[in-house]
Short mmCIF file of C-alpha atoms and ligand atoms in Angstrom, two decimals:
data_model
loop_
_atom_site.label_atom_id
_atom_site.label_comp_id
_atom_site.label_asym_id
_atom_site.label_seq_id
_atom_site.Cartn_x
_atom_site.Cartn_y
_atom_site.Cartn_z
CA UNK A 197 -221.50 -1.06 196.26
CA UNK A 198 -222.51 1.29 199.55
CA UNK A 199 -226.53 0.92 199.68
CA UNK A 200 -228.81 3.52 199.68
CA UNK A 201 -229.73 5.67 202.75
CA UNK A 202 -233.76 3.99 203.62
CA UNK A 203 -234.02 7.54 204.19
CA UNK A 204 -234.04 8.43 200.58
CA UNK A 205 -235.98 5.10 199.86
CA UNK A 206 -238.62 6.61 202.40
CA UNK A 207 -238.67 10.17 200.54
CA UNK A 208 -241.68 10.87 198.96
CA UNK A 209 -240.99 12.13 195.28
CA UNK A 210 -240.78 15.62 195.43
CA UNK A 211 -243.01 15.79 192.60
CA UNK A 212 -244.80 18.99 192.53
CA UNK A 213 -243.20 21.27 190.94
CA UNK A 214 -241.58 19.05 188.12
CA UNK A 215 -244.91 17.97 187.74
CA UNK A 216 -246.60 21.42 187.55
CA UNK A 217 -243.57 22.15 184.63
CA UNK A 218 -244.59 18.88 182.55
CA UNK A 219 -248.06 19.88 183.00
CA UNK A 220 -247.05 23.26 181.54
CA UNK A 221 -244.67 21.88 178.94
CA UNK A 222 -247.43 19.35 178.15
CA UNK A 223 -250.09 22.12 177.65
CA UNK A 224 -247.24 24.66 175.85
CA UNK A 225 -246.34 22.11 173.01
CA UNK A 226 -250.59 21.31 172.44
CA UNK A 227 -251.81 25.06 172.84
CA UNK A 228 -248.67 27.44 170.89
CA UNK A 229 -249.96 31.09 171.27
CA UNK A 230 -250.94 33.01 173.75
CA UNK A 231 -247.90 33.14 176.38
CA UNK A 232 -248.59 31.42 179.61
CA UNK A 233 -248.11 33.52 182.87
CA UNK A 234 -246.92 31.92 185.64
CA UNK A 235 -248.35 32.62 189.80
CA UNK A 236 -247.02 29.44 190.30
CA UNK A 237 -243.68 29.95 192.08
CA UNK A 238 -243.00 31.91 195.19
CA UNK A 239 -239.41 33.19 193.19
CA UNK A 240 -239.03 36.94 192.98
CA UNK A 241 -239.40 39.05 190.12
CA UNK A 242 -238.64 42.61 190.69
CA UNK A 243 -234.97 43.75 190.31
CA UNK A 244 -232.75 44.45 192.97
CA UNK A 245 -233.24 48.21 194.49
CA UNK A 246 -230.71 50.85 193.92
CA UNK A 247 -229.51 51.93 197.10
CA UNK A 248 -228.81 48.08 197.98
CA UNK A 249 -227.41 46.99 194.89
CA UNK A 250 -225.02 50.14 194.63
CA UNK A 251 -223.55 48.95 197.88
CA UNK A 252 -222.95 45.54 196.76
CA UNK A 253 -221.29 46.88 193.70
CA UNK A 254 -219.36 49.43 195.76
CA UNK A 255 -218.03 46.39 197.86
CA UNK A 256 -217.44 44.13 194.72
CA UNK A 257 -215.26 46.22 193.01
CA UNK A 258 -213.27 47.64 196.10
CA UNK A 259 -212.33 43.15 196.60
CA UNK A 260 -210.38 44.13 193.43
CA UNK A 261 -207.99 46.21 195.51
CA UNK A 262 -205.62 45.33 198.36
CA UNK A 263 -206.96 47.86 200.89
CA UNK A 264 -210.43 46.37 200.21
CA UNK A 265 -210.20 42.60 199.70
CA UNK A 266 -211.06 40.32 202.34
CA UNK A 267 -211.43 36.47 202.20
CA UNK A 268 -213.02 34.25 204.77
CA UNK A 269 -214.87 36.26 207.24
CA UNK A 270 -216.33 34.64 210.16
CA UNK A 271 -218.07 32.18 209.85
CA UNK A 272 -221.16 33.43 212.48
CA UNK A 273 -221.45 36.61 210.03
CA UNK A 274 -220.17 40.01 209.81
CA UNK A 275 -220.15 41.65 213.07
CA UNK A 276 -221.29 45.10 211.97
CA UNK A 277 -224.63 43.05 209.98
CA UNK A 278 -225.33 41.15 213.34
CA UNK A 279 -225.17 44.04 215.49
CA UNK A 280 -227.53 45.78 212.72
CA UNK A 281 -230.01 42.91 213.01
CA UNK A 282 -230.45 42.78 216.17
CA UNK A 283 -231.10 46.74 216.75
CA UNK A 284 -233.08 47.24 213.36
CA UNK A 285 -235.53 43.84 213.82
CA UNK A 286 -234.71 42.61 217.72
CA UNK A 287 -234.59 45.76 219.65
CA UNK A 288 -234.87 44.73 223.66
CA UNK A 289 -235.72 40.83 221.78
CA UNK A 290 -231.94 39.28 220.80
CA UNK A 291 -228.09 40.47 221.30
CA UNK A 292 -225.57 40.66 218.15
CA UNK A 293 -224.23 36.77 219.65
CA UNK A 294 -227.78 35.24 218.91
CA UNK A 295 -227.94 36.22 215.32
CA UNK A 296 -226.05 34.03 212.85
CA UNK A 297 -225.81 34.74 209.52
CA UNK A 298 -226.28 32.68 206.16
CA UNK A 299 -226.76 31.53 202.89
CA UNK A 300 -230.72 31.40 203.10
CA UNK A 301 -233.45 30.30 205.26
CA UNK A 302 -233.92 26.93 203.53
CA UNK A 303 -230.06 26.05 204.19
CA UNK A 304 -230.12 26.92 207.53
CA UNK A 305 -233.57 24.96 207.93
CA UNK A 306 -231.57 22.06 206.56
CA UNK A 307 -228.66 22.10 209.06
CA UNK A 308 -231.09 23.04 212.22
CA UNK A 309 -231.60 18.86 211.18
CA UNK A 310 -228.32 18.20 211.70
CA UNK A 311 -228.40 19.66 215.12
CA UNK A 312 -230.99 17.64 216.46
CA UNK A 313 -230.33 14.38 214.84
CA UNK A 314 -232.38 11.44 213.68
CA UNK A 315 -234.41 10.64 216.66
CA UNK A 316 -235.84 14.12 217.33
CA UNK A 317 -239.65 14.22 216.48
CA UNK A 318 -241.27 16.67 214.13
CA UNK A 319 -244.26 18.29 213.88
CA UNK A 320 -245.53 20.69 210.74
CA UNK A 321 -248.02 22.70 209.95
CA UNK A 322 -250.39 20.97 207.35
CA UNK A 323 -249.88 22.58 204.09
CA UNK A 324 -246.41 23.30 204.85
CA UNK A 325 -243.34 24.66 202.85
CA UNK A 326 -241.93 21.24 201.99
CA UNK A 327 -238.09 21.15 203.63
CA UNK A 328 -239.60 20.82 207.15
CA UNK A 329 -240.86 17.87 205.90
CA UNK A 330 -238.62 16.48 203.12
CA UNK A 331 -234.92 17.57 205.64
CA UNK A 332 -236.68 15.60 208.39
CA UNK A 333 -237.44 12.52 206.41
CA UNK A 334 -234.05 12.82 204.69
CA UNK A 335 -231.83 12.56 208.15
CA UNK A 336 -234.16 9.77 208.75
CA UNK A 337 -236.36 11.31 211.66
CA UNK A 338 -239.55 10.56 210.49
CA UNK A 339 -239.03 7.12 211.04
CA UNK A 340 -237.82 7.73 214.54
CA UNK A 341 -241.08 9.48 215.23
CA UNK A 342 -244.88 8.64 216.20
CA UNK A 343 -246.63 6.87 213.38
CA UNK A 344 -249.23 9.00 213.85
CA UNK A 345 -250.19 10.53 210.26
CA UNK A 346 -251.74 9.38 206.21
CA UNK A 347 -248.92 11.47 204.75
CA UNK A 348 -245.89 10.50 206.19
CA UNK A 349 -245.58 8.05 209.36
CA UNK A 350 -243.84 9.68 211.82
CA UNK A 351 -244.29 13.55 211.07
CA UNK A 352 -247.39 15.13 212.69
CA UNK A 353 -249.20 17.22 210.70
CA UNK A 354 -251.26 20.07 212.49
CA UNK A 355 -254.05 20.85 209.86
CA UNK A 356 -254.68 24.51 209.21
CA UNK A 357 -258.04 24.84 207.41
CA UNK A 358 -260.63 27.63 207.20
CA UNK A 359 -262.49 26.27 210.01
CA UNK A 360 -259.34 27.01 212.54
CA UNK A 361 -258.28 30.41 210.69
CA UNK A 362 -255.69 28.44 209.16
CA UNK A 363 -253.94 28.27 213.28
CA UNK A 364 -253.83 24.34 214.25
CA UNK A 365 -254.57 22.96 216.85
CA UNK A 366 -251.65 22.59 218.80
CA UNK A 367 -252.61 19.76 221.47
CA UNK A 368 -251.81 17.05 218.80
CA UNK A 369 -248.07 17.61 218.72
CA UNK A 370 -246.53 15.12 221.27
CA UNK A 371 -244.13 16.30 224.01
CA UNK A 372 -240.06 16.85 223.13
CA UNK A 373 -241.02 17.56 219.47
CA UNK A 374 -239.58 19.79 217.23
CA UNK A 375 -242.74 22.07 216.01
CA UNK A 376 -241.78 24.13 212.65
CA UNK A 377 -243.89 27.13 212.42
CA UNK A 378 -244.20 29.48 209.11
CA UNK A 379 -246.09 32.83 209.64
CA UNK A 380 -246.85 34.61 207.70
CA UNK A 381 -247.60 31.46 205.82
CA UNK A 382 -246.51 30.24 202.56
CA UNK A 383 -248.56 28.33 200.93
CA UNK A 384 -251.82 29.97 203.10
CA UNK A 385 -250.63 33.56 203.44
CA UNK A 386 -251.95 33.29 206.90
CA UNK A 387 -250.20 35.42 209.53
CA UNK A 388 -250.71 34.21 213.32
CA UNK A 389 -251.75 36.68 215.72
CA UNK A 390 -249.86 37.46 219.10
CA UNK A 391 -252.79 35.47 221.23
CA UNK A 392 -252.51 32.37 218.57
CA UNK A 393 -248.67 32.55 218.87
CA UNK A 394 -248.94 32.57 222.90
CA UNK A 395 -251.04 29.60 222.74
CA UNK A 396 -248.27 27.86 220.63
CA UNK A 397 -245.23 29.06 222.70
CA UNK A 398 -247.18 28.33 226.00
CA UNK A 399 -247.89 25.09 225.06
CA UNK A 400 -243.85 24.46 223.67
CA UNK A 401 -242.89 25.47 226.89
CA UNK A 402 -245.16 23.49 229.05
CA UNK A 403 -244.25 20.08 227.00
CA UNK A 404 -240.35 20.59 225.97
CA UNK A 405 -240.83 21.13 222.40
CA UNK A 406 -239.02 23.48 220.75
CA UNK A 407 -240.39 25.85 217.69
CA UNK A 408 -238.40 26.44 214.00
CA UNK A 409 -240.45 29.86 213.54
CA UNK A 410 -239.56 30.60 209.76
CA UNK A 411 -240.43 34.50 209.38
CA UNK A 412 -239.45 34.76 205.91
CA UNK A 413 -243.01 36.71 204.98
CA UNK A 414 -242.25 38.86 208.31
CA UNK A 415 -241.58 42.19 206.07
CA UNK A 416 -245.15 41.44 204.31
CA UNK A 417 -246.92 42.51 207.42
CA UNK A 418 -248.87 45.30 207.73
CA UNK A 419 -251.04 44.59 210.35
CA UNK A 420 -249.52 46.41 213.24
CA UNK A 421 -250.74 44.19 215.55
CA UNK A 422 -249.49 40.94 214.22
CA UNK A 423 -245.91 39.94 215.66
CA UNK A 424 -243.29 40.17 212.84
CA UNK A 425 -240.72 38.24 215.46
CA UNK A 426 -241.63 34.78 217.57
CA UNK A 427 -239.70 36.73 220.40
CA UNK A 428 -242.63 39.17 220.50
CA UNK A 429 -244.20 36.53 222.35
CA UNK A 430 -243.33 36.50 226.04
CA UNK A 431 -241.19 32.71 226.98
CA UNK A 432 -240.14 32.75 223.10
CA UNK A 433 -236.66 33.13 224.02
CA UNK A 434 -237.00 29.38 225.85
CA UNK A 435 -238.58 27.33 223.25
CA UNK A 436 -237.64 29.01 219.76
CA UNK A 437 -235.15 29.53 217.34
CA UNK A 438 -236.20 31.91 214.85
CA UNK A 439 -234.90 31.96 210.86
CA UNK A 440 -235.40 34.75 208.33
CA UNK A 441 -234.22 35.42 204.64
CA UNK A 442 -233.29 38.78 202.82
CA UNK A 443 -234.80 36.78 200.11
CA UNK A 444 -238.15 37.33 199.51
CA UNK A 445 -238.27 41.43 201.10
CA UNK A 446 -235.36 42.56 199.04
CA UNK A 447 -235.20 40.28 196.16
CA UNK A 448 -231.89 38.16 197.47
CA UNK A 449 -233.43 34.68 195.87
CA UNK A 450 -230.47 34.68 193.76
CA UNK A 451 -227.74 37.03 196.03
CA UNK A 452 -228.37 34.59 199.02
CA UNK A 453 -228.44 35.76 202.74
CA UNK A 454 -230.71 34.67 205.94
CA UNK A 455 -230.47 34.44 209.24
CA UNK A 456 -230.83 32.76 212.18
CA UNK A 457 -231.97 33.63 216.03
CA UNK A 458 -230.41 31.18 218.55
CA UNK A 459 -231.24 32.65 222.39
CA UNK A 460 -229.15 32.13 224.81
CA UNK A 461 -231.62 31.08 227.51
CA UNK A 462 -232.58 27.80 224.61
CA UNK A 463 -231.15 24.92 226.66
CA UNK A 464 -231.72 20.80 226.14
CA UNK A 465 -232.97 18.88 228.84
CA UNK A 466 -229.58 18.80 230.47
CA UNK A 467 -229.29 22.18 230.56
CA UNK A 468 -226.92 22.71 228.12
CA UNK A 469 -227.62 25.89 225.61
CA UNK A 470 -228.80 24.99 222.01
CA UNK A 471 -226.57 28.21 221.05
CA UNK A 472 -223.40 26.02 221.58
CA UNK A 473 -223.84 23.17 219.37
CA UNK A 474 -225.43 26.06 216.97
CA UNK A 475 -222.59 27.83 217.01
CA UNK A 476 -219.99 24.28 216.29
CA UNK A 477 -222.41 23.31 213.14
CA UNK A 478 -222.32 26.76 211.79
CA UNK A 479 -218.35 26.99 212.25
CA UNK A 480 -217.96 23.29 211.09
CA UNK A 481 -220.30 22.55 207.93
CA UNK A 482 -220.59 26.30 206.82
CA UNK A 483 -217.74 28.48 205.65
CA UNK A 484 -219.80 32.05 205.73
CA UNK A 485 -222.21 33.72 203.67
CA UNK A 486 -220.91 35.63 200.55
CA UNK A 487 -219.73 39.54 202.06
CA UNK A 488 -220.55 41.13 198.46
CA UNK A 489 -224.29 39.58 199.72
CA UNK A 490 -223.55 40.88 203.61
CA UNK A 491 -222.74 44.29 202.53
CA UNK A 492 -225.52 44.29 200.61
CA UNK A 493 -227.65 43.34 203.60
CA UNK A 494 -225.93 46.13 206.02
CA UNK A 495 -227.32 48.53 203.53
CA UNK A 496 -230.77 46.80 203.35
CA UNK A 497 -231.10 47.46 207.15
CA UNK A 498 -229.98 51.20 206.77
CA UNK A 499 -232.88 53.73 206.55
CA UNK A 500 -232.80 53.73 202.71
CA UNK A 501 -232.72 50.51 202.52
CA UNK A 502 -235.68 49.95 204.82
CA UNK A 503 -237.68 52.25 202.40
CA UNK A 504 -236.80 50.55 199.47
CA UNK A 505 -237.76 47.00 201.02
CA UNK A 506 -240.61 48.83 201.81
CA UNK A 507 -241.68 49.47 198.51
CA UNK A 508 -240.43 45.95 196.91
CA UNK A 509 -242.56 44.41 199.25
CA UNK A 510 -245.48 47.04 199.43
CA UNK A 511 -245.35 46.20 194.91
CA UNK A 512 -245.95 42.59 195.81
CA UNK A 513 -248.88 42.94 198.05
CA UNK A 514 -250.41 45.02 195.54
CA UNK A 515 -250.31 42.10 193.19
CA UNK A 516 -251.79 40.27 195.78
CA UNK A 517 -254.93 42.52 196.57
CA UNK A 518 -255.34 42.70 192.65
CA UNK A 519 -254.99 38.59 192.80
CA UNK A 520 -257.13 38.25 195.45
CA UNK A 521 -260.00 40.80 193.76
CA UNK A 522 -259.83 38.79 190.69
CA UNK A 523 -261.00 35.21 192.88
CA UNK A 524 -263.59 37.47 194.07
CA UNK A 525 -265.55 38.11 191.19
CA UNK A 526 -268.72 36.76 190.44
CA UNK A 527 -267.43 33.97 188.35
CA UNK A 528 -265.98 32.58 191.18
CA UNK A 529 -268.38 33.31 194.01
CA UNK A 530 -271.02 31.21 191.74
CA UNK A 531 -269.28 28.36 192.13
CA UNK A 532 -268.55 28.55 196.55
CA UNK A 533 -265.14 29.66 195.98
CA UNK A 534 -263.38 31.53 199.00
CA UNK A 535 -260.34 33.45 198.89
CA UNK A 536 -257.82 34.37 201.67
CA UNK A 537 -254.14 35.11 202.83
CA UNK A 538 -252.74 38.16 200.58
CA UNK A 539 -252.98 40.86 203.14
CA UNK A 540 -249.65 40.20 204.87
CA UNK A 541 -248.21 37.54 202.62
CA UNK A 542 -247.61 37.48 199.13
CA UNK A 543 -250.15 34.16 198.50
CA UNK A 544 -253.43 34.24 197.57
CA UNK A 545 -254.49 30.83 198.97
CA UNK A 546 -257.92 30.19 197.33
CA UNK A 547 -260.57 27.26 198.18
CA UNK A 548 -262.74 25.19 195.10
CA UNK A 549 -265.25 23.57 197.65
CA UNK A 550 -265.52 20.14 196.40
CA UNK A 551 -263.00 19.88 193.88
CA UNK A 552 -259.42 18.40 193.66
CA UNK A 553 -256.62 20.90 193.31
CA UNK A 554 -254.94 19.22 190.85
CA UNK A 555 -258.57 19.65 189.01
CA UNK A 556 -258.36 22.95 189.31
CA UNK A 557 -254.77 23.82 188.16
CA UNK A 558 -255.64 21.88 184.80
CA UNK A 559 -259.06 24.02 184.50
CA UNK A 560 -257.02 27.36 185.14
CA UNK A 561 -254.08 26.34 182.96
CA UNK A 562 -256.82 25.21 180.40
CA UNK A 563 -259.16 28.10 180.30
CA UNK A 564 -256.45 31.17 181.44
CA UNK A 565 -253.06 29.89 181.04
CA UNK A 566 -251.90 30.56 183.80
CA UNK A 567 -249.78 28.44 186.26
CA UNK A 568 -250.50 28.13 189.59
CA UNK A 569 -249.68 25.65 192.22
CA UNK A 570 -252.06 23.00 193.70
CA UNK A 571 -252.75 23.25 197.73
CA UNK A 572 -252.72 19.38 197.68
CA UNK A 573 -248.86 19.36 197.12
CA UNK A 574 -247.93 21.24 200.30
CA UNK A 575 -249.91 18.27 202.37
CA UNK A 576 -253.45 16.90 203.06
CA UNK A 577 -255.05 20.21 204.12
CA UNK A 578 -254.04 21.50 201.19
CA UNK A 579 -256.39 19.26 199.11
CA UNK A 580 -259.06 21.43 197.06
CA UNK A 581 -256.69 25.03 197.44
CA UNK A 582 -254.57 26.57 195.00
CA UNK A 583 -251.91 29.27 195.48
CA UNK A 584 -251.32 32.02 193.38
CA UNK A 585 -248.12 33.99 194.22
CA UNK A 586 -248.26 37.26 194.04
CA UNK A 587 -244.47 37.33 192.46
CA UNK A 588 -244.97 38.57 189.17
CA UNK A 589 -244.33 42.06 186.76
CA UNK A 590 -247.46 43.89 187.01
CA UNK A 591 -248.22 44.24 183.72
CA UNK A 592 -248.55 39.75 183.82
CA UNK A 593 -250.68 40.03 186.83
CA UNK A 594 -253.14 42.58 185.49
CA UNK A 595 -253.32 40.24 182.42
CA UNK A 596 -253.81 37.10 184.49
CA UNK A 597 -256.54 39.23 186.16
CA UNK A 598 -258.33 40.32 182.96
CA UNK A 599 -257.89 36.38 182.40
CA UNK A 600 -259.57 34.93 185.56
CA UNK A 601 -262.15 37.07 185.45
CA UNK A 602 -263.54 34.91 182.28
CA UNK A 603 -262.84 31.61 184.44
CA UNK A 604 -265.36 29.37 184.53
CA UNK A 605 -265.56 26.60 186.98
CA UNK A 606 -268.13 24.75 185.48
CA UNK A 607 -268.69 23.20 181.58
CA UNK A 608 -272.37 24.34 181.70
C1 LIG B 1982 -238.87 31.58 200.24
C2 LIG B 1982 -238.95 30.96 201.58
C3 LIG B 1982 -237.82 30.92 202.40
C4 LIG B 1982 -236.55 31.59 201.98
O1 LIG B 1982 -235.55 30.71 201.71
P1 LIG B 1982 -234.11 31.27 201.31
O2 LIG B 1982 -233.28 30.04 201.39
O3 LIG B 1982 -233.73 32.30 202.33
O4 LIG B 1982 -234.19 31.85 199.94
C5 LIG B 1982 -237.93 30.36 203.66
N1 LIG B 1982 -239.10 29.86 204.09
C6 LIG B 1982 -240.20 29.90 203.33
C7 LIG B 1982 -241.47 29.39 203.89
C8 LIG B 1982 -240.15 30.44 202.06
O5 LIG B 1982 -241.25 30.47 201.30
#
């Protein structure tokens, strides 16, 4: 029989979040009642908006009729939705050509691995969204790399703690790596500022690395002054591809469309443009993303759709400042417990001083029932944080607030 790939032997079990759901199954089948709410997964809640989801219908029904069918469109996207990208979120930053649309962030995150290979080295922010990680280690590159860290040989992990406002420090990441960069942050909910994001493209630049920025939280920001785009950053355009995802500002978890920046100044060593080989994966291993889901995404970038994205996403940070209020209540203060993120993310990435996450998820599924997820399972930083999402109905995060504010860290 063919063997197994050693890079699947390698693969750490992605165990958290089957092992959050046998946790809650576990506690379910003891404790019958009382429904638990779940903050635990960063999946969307609210339904799609009217304005966008009319225009997907429109489009659906119209492939019923011979003047509006179509079938395979090109595989690089829709011209009239990468045109729209580029003016609506890249004005003066990226040109129609760069943009490339897709089936999600994550999928594209997993082919960028195919276009640099097994020997490429990769370096992640530590917690981390866990594809940066697990894609790398499944194409085998984490072997290829440094041995250099407790969690994984051959990935570097950048910690981003309280003590470095949750921005790492960027020296440790070897020269001709691959950096993946999330901000605004899932699991931290930290968004990097345009100084912190210099530093990180200055520093790609000067040692031949290139940055993954994933701005999937980009339409959570509200701080004017924070970059929503990588290419905000002066050099970007040399050192970083940039991915994004209708999925999390208009509720497309389930509709499916991202996309992807490639610049055409982004060359290898030998000069040749990244945007080529880009452009030959995207035409080779992917057949288009859906056009019900692309004319659904025109609309999204219209100026009714911008307002209703506005509001989806405005809904979600309120669930997060309600979140976030809730950790800061006396019951938690008492026992050290810091709060951040949740003003331009939807994550309300909270810190038990002391304690082990997994500790605390059992003590807040115990006393509250409520499911959260433990910081320790997005990497070693992450050890003694939990994240609450902020995707949730209202009337469940209210009740999970009227919930935590009986928490009580402590037995005595
Ligand atoms: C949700 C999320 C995405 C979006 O992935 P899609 O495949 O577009 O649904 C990308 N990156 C991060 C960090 C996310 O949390």
């Amino acid at each position: 029989m063919i063997e197994r790939s050693p890079a699947f032997k390698a693969l750490k079990a992605g165990y958290l979040f089957p092992e959050i759901a046998s946790r809650r199954k576990a506690f379910e089948a003891s404790h019958p009642g009382i429904p638990v709410i779940s903050l635990g997964i960063g999946n969307t809640t609210e339904p799609l908006t009217p304005h966008i989801s009319e225009a997907m219908a429109r489009y659906a029904r119209g492939l019923s009729t011979r003047e509006g069918y179509s079938g395979y469109g090109d595989e690089q996207g829709l011209s009239a939705l990468r045109t729209k990208i580029a003016e609506v979120l890249y004005p003066g930053l990226a040109d129609a050509s760069e943009i490339f649309i897709s089936d999600g962030a994550k999928c594209d995150i997993g082919r960028i691995q195919l276009l640099f290979g097994s020997q490429v080295r990769a370096a992640v922010q530590d917690p981390a969204y866990p594809v940066y990680v697990d894609g790398s280690v499944i194409i085998g590159s984490a072997q290829a790399s440094l041995p250099s860290s407790e969690f994984y040989a051959g990935i570097v992990y950048m910690p981003c703690t309280a003590e470095n406002g949750f921005f790492p420090d960027v020296s440790v990441v070897p020269e001709n790596s691959l950096i993946y960069f999330c901000s605004p942050n899932n699991p931290t909910g930290a968004a990097a500022t345009k100084k912190e994001l210099s530093k990180l493209v200055d520093y790609a630049l000067q040692k031949g690395c290139i940055i993954i920025f994933d701005a999937a939280y980009s339409a959570f920001i509200r701080d004017d002054s924070l970059p929503k785009s990588i290419y905000e950053v002066e050099g970007a355009r040399k050192c970083a591809i940039e991915i994004n995802s209708f999925s999390k500002p208009a509720g497309f978890t389930g509709v499916r469309l991202g996309w992807s920046v490639v610049p055409k100044n982004l060359c290898y060593a030998d000069g040749t443009p990244l945007i080529n080989d880009w452009n030959r994966i995207m035409t080779t291993v992917f057949n288009g993303a859906s056009n019900i889901a692309q004319h659904g995404g025109l609309a999204a970038l219209d100026t009714e759709g911008l307002k209703e994205m506005r509001s989806l996403t405005d809904f979600y940070l309120e669930n997060a400042r309600l979140i976030k209020k809730a950790l800061q209540g006396p019951n938690f203060a008492e026992g050290g417990v810091r709060v951040y993120g949740a003003d331009n993310a939807p994550y309300v990435w909270t810190q038990f001083p002391g304690r082990k996450s997994w500790e605390v998820f059992d003590r807040i599924l115990q006393q509250c029932r409520i499911i959260t997820t433990p910081g320790a399972g997005f990497g070693p930083s992450g050890e003694s944080f939990i994240r609450f999402s902020a995707f949730g109905g209202r009337e469940n995060v209210l009740e999970a607030c009227r919930r935590l504010a009986s928490f009580k860290l402590s037995d005595a």
